[in-house]
XYZ file of C-alpha atoms in Angstrom:
244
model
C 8.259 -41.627 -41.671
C 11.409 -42.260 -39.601
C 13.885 -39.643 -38.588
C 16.559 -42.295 -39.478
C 18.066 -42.668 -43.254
C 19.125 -46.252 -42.262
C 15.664 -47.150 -40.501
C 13.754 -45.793 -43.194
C 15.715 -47.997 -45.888
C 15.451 -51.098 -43.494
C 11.666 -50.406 -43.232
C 11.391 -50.436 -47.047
C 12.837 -53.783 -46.962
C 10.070 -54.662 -44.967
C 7.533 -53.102 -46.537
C 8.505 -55.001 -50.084
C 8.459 -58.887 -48.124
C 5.059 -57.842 -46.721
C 3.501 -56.987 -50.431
C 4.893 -60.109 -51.479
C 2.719 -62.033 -49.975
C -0.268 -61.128 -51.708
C 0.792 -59.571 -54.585
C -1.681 -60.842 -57.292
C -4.333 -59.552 -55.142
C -2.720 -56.181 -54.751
C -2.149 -55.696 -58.118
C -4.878 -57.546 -60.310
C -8.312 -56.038 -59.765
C -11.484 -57.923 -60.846
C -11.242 -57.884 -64.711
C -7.992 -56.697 -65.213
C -5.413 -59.024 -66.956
C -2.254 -60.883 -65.013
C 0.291 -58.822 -66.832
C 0.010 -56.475 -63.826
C 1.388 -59.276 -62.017
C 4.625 -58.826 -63.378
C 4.605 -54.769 -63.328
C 4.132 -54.856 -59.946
C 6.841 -57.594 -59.352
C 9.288 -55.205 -61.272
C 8.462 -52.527 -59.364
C 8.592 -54.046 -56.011
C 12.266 -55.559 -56.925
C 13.314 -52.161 -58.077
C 12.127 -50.742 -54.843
C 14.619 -53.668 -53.321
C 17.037 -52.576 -54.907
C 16.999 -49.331 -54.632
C 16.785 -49.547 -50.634
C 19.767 -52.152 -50.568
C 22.278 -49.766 -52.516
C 21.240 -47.016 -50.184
C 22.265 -49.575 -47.177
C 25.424 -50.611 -49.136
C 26.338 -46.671 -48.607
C 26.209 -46.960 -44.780
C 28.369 -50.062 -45.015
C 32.127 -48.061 -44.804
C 30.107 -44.838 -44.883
C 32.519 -41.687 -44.498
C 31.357 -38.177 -43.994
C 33.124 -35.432 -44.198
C 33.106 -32.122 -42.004
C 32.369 -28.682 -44.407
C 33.081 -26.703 -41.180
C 36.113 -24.777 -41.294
C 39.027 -25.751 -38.828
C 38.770 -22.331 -37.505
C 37.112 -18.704 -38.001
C 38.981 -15.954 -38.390
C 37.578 -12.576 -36.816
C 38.381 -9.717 -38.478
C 40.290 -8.214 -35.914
C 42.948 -11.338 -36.635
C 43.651 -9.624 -40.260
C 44.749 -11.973 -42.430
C 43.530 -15.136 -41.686
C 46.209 -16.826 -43.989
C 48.640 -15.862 -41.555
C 46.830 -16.582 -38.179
C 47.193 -20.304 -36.892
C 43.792 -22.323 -37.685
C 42.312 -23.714 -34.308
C 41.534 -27.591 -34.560
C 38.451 -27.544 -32.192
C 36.185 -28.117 -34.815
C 34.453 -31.649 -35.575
C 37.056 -34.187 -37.446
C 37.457 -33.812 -41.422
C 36.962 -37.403 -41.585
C 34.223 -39.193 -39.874
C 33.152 -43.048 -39.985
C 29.835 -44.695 -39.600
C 29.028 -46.312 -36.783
C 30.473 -49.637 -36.616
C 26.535 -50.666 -35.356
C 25.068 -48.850 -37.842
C 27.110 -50.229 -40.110
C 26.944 -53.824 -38.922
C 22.773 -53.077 -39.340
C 22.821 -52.300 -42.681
C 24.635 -55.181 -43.387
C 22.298 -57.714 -41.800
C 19.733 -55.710 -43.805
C 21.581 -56.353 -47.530
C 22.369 -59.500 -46.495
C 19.048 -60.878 -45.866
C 18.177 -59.759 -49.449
C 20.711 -61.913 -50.764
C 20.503 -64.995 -49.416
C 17.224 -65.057 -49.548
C 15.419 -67.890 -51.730
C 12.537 -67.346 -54.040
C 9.307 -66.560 -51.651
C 11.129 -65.331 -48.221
C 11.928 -61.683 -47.611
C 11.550 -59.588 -50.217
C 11.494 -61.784 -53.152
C 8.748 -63.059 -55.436
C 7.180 -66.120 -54.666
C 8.339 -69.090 -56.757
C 4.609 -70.139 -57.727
C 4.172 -66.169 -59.572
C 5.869 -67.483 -62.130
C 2.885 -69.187 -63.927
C 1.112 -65.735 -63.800
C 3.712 -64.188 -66.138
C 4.275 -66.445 -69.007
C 7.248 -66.174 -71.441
C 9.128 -64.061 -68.203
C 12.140 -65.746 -66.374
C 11.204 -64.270 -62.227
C 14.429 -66.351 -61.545
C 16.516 -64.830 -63.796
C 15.262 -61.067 -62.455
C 16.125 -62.113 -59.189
C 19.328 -63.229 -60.258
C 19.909 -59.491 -62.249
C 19.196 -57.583 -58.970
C 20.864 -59.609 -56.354
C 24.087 -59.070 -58.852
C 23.387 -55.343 -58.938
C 23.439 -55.459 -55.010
C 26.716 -57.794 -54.612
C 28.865 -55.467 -57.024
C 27.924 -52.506 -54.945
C 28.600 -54.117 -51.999
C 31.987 -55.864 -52.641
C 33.425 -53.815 -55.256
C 37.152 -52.706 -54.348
C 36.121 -49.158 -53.464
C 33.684 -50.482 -50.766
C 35.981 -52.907 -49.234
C 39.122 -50.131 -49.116
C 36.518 -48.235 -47.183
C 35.275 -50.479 -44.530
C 38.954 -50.892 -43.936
C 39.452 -47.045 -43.447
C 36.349 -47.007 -41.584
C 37.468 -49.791 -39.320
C 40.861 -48.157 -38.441
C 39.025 -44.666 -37.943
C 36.525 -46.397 -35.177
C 39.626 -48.659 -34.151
C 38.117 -51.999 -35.264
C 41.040 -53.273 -37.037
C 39.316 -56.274 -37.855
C 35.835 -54.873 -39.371
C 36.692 -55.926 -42.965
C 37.318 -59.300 -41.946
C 34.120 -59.726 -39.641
C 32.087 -58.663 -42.477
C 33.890 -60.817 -44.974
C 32.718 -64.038 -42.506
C 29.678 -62.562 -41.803
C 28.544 -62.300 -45.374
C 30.144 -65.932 -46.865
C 27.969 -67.276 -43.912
C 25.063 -65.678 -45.089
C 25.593 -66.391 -48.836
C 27.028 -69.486 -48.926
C 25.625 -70.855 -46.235
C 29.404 -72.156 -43.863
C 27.907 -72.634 -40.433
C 28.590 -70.306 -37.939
C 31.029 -71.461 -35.254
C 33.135 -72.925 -38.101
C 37.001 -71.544 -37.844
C 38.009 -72.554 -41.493
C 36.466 -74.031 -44.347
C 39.192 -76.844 -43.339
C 36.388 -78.092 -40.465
C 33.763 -78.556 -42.847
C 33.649 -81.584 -45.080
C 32.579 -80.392 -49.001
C 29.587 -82.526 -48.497
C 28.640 -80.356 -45.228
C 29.374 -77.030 -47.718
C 26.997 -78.160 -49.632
C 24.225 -79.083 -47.915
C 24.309 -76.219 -46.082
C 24.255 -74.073 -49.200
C 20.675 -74.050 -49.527
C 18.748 -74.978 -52.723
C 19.754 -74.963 -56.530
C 18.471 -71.153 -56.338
C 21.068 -69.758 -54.465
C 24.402 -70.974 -56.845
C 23.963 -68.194 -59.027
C 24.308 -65.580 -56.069
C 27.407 -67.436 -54.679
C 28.940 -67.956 -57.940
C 28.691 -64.186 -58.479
C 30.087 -63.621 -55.001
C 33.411 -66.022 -55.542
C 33.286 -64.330 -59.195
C 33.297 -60.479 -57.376
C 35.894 -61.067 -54.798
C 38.144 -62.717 -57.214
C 38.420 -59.748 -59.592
C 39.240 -57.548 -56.170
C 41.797 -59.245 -55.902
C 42.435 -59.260 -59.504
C 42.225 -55.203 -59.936
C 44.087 -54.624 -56.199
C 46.706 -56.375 -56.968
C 47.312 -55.166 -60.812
C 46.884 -51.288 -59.156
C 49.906 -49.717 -59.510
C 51.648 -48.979 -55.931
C 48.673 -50.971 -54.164
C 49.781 -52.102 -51.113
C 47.506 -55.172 -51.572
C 46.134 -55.144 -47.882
C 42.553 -55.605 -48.984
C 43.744 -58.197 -51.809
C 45.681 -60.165 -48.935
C 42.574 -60.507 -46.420
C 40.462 -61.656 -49.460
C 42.620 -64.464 -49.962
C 42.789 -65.025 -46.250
C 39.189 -65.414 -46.046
């Protein structure tokens, strides 16, 4: 086991694209039917799931400090009245912008990933489990994934978390680093200006993949839709969306 949360949720990852490759032999002994086929697949996308919303936590992770700012001895009497020393930890602490920037990468190969890399089912399963739609379960848990990832809450906390470590800019970097990843704009590209529509979409991968990016487009839209509708937002989060 490793002494690392994040590791350990990474290595899970891995662990789920290495069954993949042979699960029918993994789960269908001599004799048994091919319905096992699809119990394992559920379970090994659950699994996926389950390690990519524990990532999503590290992503804008906060902890915060349950030591007191100060003791009091009892010699001070009443501590209400004595003056708290501040030579504890901080109350409010932020992930490391590395650690952070790992788990990331980690969610983010799970969603761009077509049918048969990483840790999703191999296209060619799907004749094993007739009258099931693998696309369409891939589909459900990549969505689970992006609204954990981009909801509002998460993106108001990478932007805490980024002015906490001083990386003013963290929201933003993760915005481009995740519509490269899911919809496929090259990297190197300033703005979506230098890229003709035809290079968009050629670069967007196969058929498989629209569903995730529609859902992405879909989720940042109602961000903006919810920020912006918030009474007294200040709309910071809303106007780097629309930036991006």
């Amino acid at each position: 086991l490793s002494g690392s949360p994040l590791d350990w949720y990474l290595d899970r990852l891995q662990l789920v694209a290495e069954t993949q490759q042979d699960l029918v032999s993994r789960a269908v002994r001599p004799g048994e039917g091919f319905s096992r086929v699809w119990d394992g697949e559920l379970r090994l996308l659950m699994t996926a799931v389950s390690s990519c919303r524990n990532l999503v936590r590290f992503v804008g992770g906060m902890s915060m400090s349950k030591r007191h700012a100060h003791k009091c001895p009892i010699q001070d009497g009443d501590c209400l009245t004595s003056k708290p020393k501040f030579d504890g930890p901080p109350p409010l602490s932020a992930v490391s912008a590395k650690d952070q920037l790992r788990a990331l990468t980690g969610v983010l190969a799970f969603l761009s990933a077509k049918l048969g890399d990483g840790a999703l089912p191999d296209p060619k399963l799907q004749e094993y489990v007739i009258g099931r739609d693998m696309k369409r379960l891939v589909d459900r848990a990549k969505k689970i994934v992006l609204d954990e990832l981009f909801g509002m809450g998460r993106l108001n906390n990478i932007m805490l978390s980024g002015r906490l470590l001083g990386m003013q800019d963290l929201l933003s970097d993760m915005l481009e680093q995740a519509s490269e990843a899911i919809l496929g704009v090259p990297k190197g590209t300033d703005s979506i200006e230098d890229v003709s529509i035809e290079g968009v979409l050629h670069a967007t991968s196969t058929p498989d993949a629209w569903h995730t990016q529609l859902e992405y487009l879909a989720r940042l839209a109602e961000d903006v839709r919810l920020e912006i509708g918030s009474w007294g937002a200040d709309h910071s989060v809303a106007a780097l969306l629309l930036a991006e």
